[in-house]
Coordinates of C-alpha atoms in Angstrom, one line a residue:
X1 CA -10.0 12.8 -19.6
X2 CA -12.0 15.7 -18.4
X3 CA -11.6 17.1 -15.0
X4 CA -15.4 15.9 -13.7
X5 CA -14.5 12.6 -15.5
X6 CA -10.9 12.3 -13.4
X7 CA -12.6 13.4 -10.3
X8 CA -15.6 11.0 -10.0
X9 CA -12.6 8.6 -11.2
X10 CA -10.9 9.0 -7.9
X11 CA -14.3 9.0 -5.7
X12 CA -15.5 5.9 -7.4
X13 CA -12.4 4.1 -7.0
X14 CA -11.6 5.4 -3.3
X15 CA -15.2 4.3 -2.2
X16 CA -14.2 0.9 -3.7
X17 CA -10.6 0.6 -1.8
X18 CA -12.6 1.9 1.3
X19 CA -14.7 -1.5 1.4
X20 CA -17.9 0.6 0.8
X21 CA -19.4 -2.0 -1.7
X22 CA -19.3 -6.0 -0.6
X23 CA -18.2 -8.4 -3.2
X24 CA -21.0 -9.0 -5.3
X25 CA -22.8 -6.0 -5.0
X26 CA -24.4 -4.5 -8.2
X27 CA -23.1 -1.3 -9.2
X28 CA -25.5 0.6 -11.0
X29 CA -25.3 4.0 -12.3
X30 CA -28.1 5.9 -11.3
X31 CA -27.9 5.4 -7.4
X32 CA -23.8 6.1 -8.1
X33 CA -24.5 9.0 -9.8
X34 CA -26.9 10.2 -7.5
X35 CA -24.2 9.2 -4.7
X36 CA -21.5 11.4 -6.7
X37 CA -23.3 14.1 -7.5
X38 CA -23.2 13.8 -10.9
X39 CA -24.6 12.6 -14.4
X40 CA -24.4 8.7 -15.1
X41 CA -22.0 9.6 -18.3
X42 CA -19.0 10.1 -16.0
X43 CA -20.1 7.1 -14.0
X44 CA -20.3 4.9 -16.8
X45 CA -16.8 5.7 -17.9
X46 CA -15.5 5.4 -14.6
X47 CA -16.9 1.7 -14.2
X48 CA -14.8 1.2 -17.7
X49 CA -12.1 2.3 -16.4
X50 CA -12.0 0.7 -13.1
X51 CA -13.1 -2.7 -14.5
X52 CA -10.0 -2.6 -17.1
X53 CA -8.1 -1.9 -13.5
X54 CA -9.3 -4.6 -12.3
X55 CA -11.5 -4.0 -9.4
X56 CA -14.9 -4.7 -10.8
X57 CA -16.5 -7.2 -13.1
X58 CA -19.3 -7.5 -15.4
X59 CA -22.5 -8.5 -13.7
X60 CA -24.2 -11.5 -15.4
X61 CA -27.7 -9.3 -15.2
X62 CA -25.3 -6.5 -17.1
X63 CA -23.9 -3.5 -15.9
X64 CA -20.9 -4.1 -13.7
X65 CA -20.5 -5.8 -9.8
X66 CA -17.6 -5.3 -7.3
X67 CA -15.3 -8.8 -7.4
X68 CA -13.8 -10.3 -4.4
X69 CA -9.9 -10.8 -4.1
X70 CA -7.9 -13.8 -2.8
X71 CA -5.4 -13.5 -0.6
X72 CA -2.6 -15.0 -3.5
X73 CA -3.9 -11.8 -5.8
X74 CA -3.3 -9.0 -3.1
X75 CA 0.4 -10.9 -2.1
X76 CA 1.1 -10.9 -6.2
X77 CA 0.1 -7.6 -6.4
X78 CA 2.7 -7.0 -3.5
X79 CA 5.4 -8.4 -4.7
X80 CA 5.2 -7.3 -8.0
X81 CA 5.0 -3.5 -6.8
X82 CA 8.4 -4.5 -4.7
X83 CA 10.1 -5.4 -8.1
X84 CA 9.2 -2.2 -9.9
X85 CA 10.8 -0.3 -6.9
X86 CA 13.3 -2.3 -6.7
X87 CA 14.6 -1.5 -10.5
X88 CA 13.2 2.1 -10.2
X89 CA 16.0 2.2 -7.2
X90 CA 18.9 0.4 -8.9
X91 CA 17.8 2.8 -12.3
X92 CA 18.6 5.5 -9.7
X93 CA 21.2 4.2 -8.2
X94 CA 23.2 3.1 -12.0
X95 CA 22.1 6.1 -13.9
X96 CA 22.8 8.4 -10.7
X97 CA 19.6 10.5 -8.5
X98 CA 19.4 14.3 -9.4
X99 CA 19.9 16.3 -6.9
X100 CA 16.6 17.5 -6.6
X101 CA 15.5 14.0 -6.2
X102 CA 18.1 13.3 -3.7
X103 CA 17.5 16.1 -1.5
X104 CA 13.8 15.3 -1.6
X105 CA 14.7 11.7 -0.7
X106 CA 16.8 12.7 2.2
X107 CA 13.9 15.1 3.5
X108 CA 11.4 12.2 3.6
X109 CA 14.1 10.3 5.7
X110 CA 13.9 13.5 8.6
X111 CA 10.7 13.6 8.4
X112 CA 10.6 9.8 9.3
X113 CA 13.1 10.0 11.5
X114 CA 11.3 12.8 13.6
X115 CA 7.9 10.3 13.9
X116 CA 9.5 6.9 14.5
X117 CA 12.0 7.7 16.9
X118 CA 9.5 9.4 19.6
X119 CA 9.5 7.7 22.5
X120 CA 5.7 6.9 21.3
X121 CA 3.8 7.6 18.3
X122 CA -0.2 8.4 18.3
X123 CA -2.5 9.0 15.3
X124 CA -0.7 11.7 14.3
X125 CA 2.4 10.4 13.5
X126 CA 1.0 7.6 11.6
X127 CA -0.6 10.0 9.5
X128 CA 2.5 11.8 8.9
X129 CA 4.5 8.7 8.1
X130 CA 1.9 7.7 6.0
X131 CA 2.4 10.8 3.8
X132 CA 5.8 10.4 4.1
X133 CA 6.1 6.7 3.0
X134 CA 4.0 8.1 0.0
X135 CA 6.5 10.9 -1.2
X136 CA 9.2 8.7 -0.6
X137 CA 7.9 5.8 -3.4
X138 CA 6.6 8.2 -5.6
X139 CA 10.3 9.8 -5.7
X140 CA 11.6 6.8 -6.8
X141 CA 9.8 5.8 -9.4
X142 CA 9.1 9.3 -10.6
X143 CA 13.2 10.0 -10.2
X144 CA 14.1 6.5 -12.9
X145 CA 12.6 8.7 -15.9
X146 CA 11.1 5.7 -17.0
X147 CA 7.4 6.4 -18.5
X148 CA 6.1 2.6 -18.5
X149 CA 7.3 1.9 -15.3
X150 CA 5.2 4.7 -13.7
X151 CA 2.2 3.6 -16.0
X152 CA 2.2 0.0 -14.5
X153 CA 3.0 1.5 -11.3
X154 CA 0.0 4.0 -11.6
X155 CA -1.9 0.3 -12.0
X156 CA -0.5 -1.3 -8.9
X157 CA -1.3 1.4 -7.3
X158 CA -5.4 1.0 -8.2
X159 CA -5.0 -2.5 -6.8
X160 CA -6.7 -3.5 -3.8
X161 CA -3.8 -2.9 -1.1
X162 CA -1.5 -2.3 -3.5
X163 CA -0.4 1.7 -2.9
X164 CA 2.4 1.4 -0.6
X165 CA 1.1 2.7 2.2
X166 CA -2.5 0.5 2.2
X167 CA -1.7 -1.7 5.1
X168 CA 0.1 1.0 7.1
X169 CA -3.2 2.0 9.8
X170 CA -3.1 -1.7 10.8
X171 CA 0.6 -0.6 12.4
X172 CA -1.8 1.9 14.6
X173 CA -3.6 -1.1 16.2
X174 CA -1.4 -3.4 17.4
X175 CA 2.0 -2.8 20.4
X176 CA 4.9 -3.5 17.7
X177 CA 3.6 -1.2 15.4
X178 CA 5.8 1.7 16.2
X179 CA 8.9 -0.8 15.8
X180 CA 7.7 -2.4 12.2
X181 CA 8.0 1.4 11.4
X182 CA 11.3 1.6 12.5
X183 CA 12.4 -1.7 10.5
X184 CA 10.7 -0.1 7.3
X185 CA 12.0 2.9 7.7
X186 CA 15.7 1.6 8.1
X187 CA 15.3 0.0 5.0
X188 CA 13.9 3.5 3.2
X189 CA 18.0 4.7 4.9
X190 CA 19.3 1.7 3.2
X191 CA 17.9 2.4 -0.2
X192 CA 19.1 5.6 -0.4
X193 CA 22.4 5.2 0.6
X194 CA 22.9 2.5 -2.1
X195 CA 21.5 4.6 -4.6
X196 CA 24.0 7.4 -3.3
X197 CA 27.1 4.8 -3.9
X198 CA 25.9 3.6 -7.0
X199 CA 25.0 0.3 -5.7
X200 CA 22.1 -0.6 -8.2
X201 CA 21.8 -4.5 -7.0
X202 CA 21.8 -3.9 -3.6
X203 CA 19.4 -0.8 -4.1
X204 CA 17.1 -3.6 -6.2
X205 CA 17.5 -6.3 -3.3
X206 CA 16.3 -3.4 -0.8
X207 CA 13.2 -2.8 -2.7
X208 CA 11.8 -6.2 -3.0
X209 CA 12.6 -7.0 0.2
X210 CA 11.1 -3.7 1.6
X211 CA 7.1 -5.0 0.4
X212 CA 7.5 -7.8 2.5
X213 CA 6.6 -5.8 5.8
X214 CA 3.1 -4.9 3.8
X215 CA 2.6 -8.4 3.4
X216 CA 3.3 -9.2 7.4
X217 CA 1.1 -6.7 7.7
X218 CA -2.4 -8.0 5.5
X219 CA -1.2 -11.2 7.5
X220 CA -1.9 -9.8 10.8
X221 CA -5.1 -8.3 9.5
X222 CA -6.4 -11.6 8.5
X223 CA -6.1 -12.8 12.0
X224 CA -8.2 -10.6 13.6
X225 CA -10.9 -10.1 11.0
X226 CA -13.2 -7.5 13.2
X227 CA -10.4 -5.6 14.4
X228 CA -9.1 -5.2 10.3
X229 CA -12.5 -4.1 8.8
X230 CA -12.7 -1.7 11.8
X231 CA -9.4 0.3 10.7
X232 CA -9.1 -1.2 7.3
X233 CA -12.9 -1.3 5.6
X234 CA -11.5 -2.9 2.4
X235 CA -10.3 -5.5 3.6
X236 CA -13.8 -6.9 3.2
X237 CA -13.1 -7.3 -0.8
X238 CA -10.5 -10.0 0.2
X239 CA -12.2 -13.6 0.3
X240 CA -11.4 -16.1 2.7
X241 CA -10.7 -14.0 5.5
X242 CA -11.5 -16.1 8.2
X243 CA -9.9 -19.7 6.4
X244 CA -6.5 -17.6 6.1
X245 CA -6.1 -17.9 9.7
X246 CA -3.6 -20.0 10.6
X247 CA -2.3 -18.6 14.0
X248 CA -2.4 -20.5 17.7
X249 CA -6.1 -19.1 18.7
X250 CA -4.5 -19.1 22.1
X251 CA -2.3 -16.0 21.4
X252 CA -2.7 -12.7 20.2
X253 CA -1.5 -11.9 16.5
X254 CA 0.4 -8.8 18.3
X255 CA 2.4 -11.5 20.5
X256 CA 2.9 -13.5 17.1
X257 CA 4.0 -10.9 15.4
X258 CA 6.5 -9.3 18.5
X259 CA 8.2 -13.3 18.4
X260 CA 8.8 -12.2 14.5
X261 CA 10.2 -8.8 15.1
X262 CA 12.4 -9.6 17.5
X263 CA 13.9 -12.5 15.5
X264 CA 13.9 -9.6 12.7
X265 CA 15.8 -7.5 15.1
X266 CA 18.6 -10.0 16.0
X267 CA 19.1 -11.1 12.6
X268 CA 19.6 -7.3 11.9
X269 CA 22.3 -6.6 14.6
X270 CA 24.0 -9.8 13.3

């Protein structure tokens, strides 16, 4: 693929992910490539490619349309990531890190650490954490040496809400944000260490369960549909937004959620 062809790649597909297009909407090549800044044959094999991803669908009148996602697709997509991590970890943790890796792992824990642990976090910790929480996933499965696993990764990472750090500005919005971070980033101490001691099931067990914190979070999104397109435009490709809400209308989704961490928390000291 050549460069212009990668690049309108990545602009195509992060307008998509960015809820820029509603489900349904026609995506034709001419205003795109006017859009892009480019000629329609990079467009066009963009659209390929992003179709064989799985974020757009052919149009009935031709030409492709964005699709809509349920709520069971973006949880599959989810958990599926948190099983590829978890054997990219126990890989690491059975075959034994480098120690290039390992350092690099240990480096994304300070830099965690120094964000979390503030007495409060604003925007720009979140942003740092989020390019943290990044690094950190891409060391693990880059670290396993294992070339299929980073190609379906590369694919669940395309996904809508997929990339490990997709549901991560929602922690901005709401009071227990700052202490799902800490819970998430406990368990990013947790896999390393069991990857240090050779530990390869637990190291597994920590990477599944690590995903389920992005779940809680596209759960918490769903209850206050304004407030998650505001700070999380794509979550307008997910259908059913409003019938997903299940919550006591009576009480926030932060004081939901805050019952859930605590419960989290004791079960932790236990």
């Amino acid at each position: 693929m050549s460069s212009q062809q990668s690049r309108v790649l990545v602009q195509l597909r992060g307008l998509i992910l960015n809820g820029t297009f509603a489900p349904g909407e026609r995506l034709a090549e001419i205003p795109l490539s006017e859009r892009l800044n480019t000629s329609r044959t990079p467009i066009r094999q963009a659209l390929v490619t992003l179709e064989h991803e799985g974020l757009i669908e052919p149009s009935s009148g031709g030409g492709y349309q964005m699709r809509a996602f349920t709520m069971e697709e973006v949880a599959d997509a989810i958990r599926l990531r948190g099983v590829m991590e978890g054997f990219a970890a126990r890989t690491l943790a059975e075959r034994g890190a480098s120690k290039s890796i390992t350092k690099e792992l240990k480096k994304c824990l300070d830099e965690g650490d120094a964000v979390v642990y503030k007495t409060s976090m604003d925007l720009d910790d979140y942003a740092l954490y989020v390019r943290m929480n990044d690094r950190f996933h891409q060391l693990l499965i880059q670290g396993c040496g294992n070339k299929a696993l980073m190609r379906v990764m590369d694919q669940l990472n395309s996904q809508a809400f997929g990339a490990p750090s997709a549901t991560l500005p929602m922690q901005s919005s709401m009071e227990e944000g700052q202490e799902w971070m800490k819970i998430a980033h406990h368990t990013h101490h947790a896999i390393v260490q069991a990857i240090e001691l050779g530990q390869g099931s637990r190291a597994q067990a920590l990477g599944e369960e690590h995903v389920e914190i992005a779940r809680q979070n596209l759960q918490f999104a769903m209850q206050d549909p304004e407030l998650a397109v505001r700070i999380l435009p794509g979550i307008q490709m997910v259908s059913g937004v409003e019938s997903t809400t299940t919550a006591d209308p009576l009480k926030k989704p932060s004081q939901q959620l805050g019952k859930r961490i605590s419960r989290k928390n004791e079960n932790t000291k236990a």
